[in-house]
Coordinates of N, CA, C and O in Angstrom, one line a residue:
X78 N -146.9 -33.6 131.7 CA -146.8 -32.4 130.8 C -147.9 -32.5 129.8 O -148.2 -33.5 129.3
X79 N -148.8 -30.9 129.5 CA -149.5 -31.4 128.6 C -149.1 -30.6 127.2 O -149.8 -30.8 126.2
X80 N -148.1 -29.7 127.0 CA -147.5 -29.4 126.0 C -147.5 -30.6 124.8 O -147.1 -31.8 125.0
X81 N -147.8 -30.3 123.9 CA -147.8 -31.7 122.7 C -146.2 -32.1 122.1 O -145.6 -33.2 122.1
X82 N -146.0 -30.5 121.7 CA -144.1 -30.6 121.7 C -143.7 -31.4 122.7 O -143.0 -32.3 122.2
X83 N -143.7 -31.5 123.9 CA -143.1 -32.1 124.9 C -143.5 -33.7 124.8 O -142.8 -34.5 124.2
X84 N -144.3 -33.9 125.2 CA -145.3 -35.0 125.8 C -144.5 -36.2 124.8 O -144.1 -37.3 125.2
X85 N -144.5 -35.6 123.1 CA -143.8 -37.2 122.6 C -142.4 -37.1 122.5 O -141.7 -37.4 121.5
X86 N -141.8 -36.7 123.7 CA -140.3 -37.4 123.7 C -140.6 -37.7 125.4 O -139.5 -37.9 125.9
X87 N -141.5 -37.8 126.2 CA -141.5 -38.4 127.3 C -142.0 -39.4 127.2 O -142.7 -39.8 126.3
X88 N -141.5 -40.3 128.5 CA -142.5 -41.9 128.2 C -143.1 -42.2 128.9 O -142.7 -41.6 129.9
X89 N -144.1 -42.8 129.2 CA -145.2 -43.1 130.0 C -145.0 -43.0 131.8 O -144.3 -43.7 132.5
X90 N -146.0 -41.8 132.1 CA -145.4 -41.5 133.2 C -145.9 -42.8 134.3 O -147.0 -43.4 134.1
X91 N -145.4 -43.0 135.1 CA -145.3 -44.1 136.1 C -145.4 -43.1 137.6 O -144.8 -42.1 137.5
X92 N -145.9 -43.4 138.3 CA -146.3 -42.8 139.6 C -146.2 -43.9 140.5 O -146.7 -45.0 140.2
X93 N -145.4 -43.5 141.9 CA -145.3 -44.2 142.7 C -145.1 -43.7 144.2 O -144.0 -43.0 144.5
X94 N -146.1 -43.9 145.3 CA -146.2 -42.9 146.6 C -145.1 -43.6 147.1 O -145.2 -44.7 146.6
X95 N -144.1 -43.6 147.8 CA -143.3 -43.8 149.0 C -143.8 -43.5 150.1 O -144.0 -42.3 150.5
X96 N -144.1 -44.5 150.8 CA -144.2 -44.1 152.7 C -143.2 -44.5 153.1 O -142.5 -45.4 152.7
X97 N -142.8 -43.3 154.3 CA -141.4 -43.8 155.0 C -141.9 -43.2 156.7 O -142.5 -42.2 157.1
X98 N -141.5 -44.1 157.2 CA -141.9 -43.6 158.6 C -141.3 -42.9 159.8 O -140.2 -43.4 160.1
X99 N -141.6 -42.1 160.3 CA -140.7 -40.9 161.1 C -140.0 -41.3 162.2 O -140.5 -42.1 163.0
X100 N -138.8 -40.9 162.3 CA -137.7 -41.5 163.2 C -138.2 -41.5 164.8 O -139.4 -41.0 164.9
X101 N -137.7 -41.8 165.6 CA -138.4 -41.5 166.8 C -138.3 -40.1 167.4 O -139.0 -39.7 168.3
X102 N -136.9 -39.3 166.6 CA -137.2 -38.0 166.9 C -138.1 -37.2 166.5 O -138.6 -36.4 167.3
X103 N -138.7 -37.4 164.7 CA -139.7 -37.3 164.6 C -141.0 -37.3 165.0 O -141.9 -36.5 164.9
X104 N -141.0 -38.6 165.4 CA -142.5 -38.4 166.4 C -142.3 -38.0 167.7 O -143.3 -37.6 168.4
X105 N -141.4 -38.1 168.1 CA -141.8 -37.0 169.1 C -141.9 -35.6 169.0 O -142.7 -34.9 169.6
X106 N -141.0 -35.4 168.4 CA -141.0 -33.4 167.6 C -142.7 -33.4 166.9 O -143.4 -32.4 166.7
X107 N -143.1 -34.5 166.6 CA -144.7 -34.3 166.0 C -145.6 -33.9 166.9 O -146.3 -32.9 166.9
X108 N -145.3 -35.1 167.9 CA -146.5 -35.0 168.9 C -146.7 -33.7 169.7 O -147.8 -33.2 170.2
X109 N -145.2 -33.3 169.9 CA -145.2 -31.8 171.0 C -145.8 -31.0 170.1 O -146.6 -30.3 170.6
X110 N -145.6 -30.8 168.6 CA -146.1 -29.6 168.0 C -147.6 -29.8 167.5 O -148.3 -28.8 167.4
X111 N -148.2 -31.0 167.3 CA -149.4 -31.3 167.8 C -150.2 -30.8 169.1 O -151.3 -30.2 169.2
X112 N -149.5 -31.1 169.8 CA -150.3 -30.3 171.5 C -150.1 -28.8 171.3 O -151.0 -28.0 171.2
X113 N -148.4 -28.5 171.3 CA -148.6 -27.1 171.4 C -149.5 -26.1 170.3 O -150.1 -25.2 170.8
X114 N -149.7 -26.3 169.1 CA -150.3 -25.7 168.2 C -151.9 -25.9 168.4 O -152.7 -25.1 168.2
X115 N -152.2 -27.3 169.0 CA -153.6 -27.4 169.3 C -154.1 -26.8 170.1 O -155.3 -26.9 170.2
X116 N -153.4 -26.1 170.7 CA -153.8 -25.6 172.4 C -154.5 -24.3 171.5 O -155.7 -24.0 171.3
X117 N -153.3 -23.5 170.8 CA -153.0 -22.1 169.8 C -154.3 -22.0 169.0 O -155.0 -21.0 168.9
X118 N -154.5 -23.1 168.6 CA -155.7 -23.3 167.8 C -157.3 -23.2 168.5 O -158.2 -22.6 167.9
X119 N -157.3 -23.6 169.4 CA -158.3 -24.0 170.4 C -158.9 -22.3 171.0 O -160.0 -21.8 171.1
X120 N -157.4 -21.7 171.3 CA -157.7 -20.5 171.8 C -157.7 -19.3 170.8 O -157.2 -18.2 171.3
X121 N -158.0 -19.3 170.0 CA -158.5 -18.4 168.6 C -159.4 -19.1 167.7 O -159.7 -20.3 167.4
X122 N -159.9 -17.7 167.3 CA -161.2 -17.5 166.4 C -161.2 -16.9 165.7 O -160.6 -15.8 165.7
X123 N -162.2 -17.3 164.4 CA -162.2 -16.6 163.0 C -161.3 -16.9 161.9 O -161.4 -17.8 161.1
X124 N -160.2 -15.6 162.1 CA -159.4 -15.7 160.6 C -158.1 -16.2 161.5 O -157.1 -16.7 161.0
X125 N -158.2 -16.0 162.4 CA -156.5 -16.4 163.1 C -156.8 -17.3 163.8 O -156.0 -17.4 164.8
X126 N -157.8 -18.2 163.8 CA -157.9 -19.6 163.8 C -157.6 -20.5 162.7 O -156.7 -21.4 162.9
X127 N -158.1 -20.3 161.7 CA -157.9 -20.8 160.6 C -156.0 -20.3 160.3 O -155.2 -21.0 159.7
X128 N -155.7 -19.4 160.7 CA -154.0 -19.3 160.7 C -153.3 -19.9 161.5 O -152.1 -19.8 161.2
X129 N -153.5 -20.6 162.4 CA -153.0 -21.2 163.3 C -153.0 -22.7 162.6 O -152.0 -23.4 162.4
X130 N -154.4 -23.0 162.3 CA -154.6 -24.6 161.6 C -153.5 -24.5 160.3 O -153.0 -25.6 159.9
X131 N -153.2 -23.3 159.7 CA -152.4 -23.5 158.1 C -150.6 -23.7 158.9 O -149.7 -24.4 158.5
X132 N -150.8 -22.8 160.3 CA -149.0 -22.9 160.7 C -149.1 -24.0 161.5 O -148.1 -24.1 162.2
X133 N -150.4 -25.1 161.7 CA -149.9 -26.3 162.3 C -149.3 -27.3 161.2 O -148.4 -28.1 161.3
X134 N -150.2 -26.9 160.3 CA -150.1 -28.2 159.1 C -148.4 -28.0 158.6 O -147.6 -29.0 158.4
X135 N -148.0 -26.4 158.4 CA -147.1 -26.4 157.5 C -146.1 -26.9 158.7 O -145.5 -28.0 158.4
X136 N -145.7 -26.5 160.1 CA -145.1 -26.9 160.7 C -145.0 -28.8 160.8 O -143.9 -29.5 160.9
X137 N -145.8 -29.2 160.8 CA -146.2 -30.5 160.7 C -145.3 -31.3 159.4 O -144.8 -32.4 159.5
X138 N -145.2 -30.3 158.2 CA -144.6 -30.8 157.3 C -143.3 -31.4 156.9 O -142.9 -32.4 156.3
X139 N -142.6 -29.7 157.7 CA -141.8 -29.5 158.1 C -140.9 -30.9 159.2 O -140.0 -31.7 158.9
X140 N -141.3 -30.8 159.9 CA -141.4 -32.5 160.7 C -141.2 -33.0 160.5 O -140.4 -33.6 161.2
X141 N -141.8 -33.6 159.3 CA -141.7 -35.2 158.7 C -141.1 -35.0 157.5 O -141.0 -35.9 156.7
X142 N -140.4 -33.0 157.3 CA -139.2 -33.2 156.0 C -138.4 -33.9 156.9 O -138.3 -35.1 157.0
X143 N -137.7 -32.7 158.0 CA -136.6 -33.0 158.7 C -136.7 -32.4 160.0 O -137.3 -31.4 160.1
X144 N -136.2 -32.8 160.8 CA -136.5 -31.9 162.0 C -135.5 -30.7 161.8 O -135.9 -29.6 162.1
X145 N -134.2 -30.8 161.3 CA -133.7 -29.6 160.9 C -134.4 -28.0 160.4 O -134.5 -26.8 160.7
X146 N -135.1 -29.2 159.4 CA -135.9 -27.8 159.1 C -136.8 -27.3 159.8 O -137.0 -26.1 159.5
X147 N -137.8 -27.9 160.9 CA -138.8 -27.0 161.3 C -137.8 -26.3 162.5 O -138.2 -25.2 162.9
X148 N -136.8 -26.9 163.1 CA -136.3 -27.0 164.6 C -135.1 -25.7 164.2 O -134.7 -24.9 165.1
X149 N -134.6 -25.5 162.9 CA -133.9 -24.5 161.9 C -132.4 -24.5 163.3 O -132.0 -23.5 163.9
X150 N -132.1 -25.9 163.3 CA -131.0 -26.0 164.3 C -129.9 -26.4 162.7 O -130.2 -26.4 161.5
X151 N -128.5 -26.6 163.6 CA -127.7 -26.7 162.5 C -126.7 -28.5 163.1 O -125.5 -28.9 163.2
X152 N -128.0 -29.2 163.1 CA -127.2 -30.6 163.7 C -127.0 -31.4 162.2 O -127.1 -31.1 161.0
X153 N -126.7 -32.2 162.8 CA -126.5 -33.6 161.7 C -127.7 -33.9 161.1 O -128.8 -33.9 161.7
X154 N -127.6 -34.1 159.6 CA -128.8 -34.4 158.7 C -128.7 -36.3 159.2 O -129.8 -36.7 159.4
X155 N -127.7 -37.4 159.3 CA -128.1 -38.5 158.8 C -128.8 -39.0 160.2 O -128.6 -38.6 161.3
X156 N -129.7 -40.1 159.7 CA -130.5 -41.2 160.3 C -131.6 -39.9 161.5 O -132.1 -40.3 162.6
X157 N -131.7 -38.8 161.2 CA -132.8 -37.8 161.7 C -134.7 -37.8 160.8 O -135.7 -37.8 161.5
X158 N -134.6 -37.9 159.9 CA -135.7 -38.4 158.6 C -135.9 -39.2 158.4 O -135.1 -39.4 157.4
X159 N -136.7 -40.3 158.5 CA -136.9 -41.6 157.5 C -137.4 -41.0 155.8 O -137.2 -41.7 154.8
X160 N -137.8 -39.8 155.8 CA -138.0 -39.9 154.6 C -136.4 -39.1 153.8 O -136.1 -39.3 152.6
X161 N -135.6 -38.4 154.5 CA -134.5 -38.6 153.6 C -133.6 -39.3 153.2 O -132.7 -39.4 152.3
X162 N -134.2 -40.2 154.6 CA -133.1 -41.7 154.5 C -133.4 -42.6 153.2 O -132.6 -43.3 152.6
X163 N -135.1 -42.3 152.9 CA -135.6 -43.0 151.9 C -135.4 -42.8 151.2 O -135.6 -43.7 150.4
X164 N -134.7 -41.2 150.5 CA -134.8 -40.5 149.6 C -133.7 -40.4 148.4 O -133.7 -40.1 147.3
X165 N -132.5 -41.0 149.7 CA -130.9 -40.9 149.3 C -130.9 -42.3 149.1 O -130.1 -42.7 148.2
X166 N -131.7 -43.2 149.8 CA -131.7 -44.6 149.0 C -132.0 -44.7 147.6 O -131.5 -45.7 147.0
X167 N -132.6 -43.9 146.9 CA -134.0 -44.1 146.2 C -132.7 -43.5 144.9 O -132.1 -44.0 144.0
X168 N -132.7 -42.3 145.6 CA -131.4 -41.6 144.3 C -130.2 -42.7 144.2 O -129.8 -42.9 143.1
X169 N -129.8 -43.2 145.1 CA -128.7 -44.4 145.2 C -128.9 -45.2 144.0 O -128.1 -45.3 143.1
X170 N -130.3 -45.8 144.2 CA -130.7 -46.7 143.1 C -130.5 -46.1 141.8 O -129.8 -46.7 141.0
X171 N -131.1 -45.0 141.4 CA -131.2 -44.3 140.6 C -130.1 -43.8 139.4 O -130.2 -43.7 138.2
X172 N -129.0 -43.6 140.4 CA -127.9 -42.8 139.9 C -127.1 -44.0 139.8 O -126.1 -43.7 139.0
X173 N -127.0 -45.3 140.2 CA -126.3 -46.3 139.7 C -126.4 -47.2 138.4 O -125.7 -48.1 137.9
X174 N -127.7 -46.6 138.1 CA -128.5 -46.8 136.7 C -127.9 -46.1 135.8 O -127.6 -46.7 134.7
X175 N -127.5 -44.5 136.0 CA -126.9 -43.7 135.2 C -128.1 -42.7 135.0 O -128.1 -41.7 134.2
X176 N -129.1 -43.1 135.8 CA -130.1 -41.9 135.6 C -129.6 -40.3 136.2 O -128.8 -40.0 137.1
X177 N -130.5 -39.3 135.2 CA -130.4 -37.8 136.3 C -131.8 -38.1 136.4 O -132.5 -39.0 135.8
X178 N -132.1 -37.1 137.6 CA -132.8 -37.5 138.7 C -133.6 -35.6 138.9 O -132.9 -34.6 138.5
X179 N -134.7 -35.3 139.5 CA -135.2 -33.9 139.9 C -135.3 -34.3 141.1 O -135.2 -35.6 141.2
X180 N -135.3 -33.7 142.0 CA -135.8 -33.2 143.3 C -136.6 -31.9 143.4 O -136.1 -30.8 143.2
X181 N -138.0 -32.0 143.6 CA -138.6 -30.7 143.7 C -138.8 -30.5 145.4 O -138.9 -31.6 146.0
X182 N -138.8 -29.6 146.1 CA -138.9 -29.1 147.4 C -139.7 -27.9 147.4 O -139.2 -27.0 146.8
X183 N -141.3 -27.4 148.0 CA -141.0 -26.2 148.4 C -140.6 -25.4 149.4 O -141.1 -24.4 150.0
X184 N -139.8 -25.9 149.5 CA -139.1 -25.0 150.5 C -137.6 -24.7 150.4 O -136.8 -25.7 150.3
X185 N -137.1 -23.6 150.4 CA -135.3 -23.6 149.8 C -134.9 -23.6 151.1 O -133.7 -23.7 151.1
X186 N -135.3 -23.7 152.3 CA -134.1 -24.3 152.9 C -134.3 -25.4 153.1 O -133.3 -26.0 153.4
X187 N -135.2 -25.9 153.0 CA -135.3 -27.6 152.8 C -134.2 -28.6 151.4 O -133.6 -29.7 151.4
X188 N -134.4 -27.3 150.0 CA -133.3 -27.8 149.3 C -132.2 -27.9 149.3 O -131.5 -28.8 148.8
X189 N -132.0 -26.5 150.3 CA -130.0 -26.5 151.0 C -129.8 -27.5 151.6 O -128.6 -27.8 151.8
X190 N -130.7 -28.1 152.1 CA -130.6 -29.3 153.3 C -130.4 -30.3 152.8 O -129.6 -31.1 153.4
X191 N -130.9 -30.8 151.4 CA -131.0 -32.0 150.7 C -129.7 -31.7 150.0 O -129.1 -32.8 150.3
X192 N -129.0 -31.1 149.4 CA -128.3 -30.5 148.7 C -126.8 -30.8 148.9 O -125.8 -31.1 148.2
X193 N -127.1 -30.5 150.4 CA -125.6 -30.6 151.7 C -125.8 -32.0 152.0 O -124.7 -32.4 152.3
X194 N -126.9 -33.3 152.1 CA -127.0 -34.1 152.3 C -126.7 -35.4 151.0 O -126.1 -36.5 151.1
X195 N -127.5 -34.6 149.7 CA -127.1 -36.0 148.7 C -125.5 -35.6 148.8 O -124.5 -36.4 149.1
X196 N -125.5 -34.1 148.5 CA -123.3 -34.1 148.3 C -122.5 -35.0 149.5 O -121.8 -35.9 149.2
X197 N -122.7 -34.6 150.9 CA -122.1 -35.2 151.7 C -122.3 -36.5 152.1 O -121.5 -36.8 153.0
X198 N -123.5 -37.8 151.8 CA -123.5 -38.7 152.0 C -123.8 -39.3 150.7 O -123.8 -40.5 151.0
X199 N -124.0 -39.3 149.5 CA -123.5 -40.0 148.3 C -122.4 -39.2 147.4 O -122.1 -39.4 146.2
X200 N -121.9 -38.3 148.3 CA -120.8 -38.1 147.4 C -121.1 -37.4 145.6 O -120.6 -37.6 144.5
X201 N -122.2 -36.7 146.0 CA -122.6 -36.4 144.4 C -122.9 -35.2 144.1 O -124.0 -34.9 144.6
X202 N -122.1 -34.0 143.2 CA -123.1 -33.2 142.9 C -123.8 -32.9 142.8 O -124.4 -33.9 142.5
X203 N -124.9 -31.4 142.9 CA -126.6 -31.1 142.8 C -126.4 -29.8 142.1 O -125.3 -29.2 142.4
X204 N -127.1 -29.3 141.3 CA -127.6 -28.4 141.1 C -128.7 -27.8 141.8 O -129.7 -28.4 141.5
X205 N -128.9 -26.8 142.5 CA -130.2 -25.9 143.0 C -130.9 -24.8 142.3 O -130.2 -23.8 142.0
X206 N -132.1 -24.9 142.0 CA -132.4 -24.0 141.0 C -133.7 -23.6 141.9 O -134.5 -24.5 142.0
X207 N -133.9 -21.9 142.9 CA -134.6 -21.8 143.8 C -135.4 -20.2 142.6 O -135.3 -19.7 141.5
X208 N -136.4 -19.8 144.2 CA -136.9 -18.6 143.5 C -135.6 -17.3 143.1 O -135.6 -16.6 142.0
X209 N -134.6 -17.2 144.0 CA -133.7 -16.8 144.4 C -132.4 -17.1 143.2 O -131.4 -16.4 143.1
X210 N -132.7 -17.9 142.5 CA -131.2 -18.0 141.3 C -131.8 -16.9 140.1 O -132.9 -17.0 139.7
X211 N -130.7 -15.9 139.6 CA -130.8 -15.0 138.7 C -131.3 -15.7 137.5 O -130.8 -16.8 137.4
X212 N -132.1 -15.5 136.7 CA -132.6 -15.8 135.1 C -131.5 -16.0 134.5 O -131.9 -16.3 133.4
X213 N -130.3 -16.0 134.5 CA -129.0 -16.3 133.2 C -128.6 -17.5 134.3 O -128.1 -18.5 133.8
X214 N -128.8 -17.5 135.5 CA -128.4 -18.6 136.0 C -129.3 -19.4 135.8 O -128.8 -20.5 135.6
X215 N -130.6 -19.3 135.8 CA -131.4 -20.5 135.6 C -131.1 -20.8 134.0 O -130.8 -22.0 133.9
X216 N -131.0 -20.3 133.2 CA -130.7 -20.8 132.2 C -130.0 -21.2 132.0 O -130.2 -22.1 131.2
X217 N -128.8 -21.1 132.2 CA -127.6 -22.2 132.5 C -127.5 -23.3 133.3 O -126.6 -24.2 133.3
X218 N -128.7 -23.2 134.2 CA -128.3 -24.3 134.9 C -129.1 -25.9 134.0 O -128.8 -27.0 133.7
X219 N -130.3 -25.1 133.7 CA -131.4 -26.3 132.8 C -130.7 -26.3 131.1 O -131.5 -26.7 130.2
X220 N -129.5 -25.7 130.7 CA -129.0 -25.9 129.8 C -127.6 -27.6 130.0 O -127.3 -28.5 129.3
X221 N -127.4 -27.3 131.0 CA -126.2 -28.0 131.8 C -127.0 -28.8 131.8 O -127.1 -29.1 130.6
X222 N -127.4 -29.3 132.1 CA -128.5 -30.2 132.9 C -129.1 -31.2 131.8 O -129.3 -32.4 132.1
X223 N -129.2 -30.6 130.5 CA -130.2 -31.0 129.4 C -128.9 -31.4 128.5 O -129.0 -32.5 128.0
X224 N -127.9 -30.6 128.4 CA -127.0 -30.9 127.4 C -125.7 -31.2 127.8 O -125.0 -31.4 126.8
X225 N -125.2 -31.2 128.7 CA -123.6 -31.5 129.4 C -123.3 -33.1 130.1 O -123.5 -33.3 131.3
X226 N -122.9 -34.0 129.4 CA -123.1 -35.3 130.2 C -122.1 -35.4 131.2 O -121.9 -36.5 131.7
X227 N -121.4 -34.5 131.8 CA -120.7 -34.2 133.0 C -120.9 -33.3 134.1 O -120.2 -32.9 135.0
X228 N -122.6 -33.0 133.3 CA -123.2 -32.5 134.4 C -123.9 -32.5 135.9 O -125.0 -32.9 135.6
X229 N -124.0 -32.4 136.9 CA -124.4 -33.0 137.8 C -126.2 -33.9 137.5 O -127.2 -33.6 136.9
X230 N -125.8 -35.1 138.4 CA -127.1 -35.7 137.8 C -128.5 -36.1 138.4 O -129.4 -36.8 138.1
X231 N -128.0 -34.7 140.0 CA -129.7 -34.8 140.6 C -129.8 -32.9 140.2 O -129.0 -32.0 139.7
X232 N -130.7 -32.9 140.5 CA -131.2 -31.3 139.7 C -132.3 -31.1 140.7 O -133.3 -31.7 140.6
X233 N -132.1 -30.5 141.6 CA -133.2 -30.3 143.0 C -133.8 -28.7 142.2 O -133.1 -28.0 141.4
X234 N -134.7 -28.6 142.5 CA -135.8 -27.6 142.1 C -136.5 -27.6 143.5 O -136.7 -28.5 144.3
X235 N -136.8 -25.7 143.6 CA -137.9 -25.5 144.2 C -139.5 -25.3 143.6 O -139.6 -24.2 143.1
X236 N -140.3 -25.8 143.6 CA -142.1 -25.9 143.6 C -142.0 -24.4 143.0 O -142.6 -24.1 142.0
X237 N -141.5 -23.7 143.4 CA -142.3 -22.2 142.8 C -141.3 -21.7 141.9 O -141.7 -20.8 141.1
X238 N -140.3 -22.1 141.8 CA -139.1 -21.5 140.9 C -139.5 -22.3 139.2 O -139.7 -21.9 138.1
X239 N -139.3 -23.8 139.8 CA -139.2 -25.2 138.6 C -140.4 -25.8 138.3 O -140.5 -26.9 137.7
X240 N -141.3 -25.0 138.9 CA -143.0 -25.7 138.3 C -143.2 -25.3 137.1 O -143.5 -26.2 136.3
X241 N -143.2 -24.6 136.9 CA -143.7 -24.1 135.5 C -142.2 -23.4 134.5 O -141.2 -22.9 135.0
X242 N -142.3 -23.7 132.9 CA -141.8 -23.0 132.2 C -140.5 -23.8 131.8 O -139.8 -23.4 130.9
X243 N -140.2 -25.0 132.6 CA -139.1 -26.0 132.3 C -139.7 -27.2 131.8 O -140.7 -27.9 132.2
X244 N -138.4 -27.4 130.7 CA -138.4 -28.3 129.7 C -137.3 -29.5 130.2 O -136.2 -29.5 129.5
X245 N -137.3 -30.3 131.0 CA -136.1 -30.8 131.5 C -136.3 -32.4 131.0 O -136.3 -33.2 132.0
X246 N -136.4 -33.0 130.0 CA -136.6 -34.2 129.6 C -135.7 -34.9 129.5 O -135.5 -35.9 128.9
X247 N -134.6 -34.2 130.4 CA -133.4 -35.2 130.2 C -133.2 -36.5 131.8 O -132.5 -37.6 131.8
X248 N -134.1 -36.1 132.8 CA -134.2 -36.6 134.0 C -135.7 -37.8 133.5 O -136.7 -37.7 132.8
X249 N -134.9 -39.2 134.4 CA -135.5 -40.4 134.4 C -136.2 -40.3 135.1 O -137.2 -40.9 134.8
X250 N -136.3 -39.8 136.4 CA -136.8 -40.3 137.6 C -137.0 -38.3 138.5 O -136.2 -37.4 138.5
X251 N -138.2 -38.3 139.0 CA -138.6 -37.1 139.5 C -139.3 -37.8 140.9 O -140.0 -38.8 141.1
X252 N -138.8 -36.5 141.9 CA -139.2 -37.0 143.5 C -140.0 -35.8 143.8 O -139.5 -34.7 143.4
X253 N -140.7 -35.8 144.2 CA -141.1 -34.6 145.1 C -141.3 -34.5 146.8 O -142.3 -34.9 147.4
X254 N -140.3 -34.0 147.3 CA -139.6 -34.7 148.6 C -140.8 -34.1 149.6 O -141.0 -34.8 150.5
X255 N -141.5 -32.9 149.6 CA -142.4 -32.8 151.1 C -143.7 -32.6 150.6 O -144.2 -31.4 150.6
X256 N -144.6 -33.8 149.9 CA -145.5 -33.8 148.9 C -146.4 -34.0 150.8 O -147.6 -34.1 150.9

């Protein structure tokens, strides 16, 4: 944050990359959409070449969130991701500390996904705060959040909703899940 108001009630930010490595469904859902998109790419030119290369990458991302989400099936989230396996570890640690916790995603169905996943395998409340939540709800939600100690204590945000204009200094620990 570079707000001055802000900045001295935060404490020294700490940065730390996580690598987690892709399940075997993963890499294989990689490699096919690698071929197939390369082929897509190969056979166009210009401006819809260059579109092809942005819907390989984003598909690609998609991938290594979850295959749910690029594959937009409605299977089982657990042991599908290494990175959300890593992710619900990582909150595990976190929340037994007593920390609240952000999750940023851009993608809201990738948040729904995480959302249904921290609730149903750690058993924990979330807040979602997307492009999509009304202004009296976003304000209630980052009021709850900041001042309710029986509030839920991961707070998932979408990139375009929760980038800008929040003051959320009450979270220990911030993830940014499809960086």
């Amino acid at each position: 944050k570079s707000d001055p108001l802000v900045i001295k009630d935060l404490p020294p930010k700490n940065e730390m990359t996580v690598l987690c490595s892709l399940t075997k469904e993963q890499a294989t859902l990689y490699a096919a959409v690698v071929r197939e998109e390369l082929s897509r790419v190969e056979e166009a030119e210009g401006l819809a070449r260059r579109g092809r290369i942005l819907a390989l990458l984003t598909a690609l991302k998609q991938v290594c969130n979850h295959p749910v989400q690029y594959m937009r099936d409605a299977g089982p989230l657990i042991r599908r991701s290494g990175k959300l396996t890593r992710l619900l570890e990582m909150l595990e640690e976190a929340l037994a500390e007593g920390d609240k916790v952000l999750v940023f995603t851009q993608y809201r169905e990738m948040g729904d996904l995480l959302s249904d996943a921290i609730e149903g395998m750690l058993g924990v409340d979330t807040m979602f705060l997307h492009g999509g939540t009304p202004r009296r709800e976003r304000e209630r939600m980052v009021k709850t959040f900041q001042e309710d100690a029986d509030a839920p204590k991961v707070f998932l945000l979408s990139l375009k909703a929760g980038g800008t204009g929040l003051n959320l200094t009450d979270a220990c620990s911030v993830f940014n899940f499809d960086r």
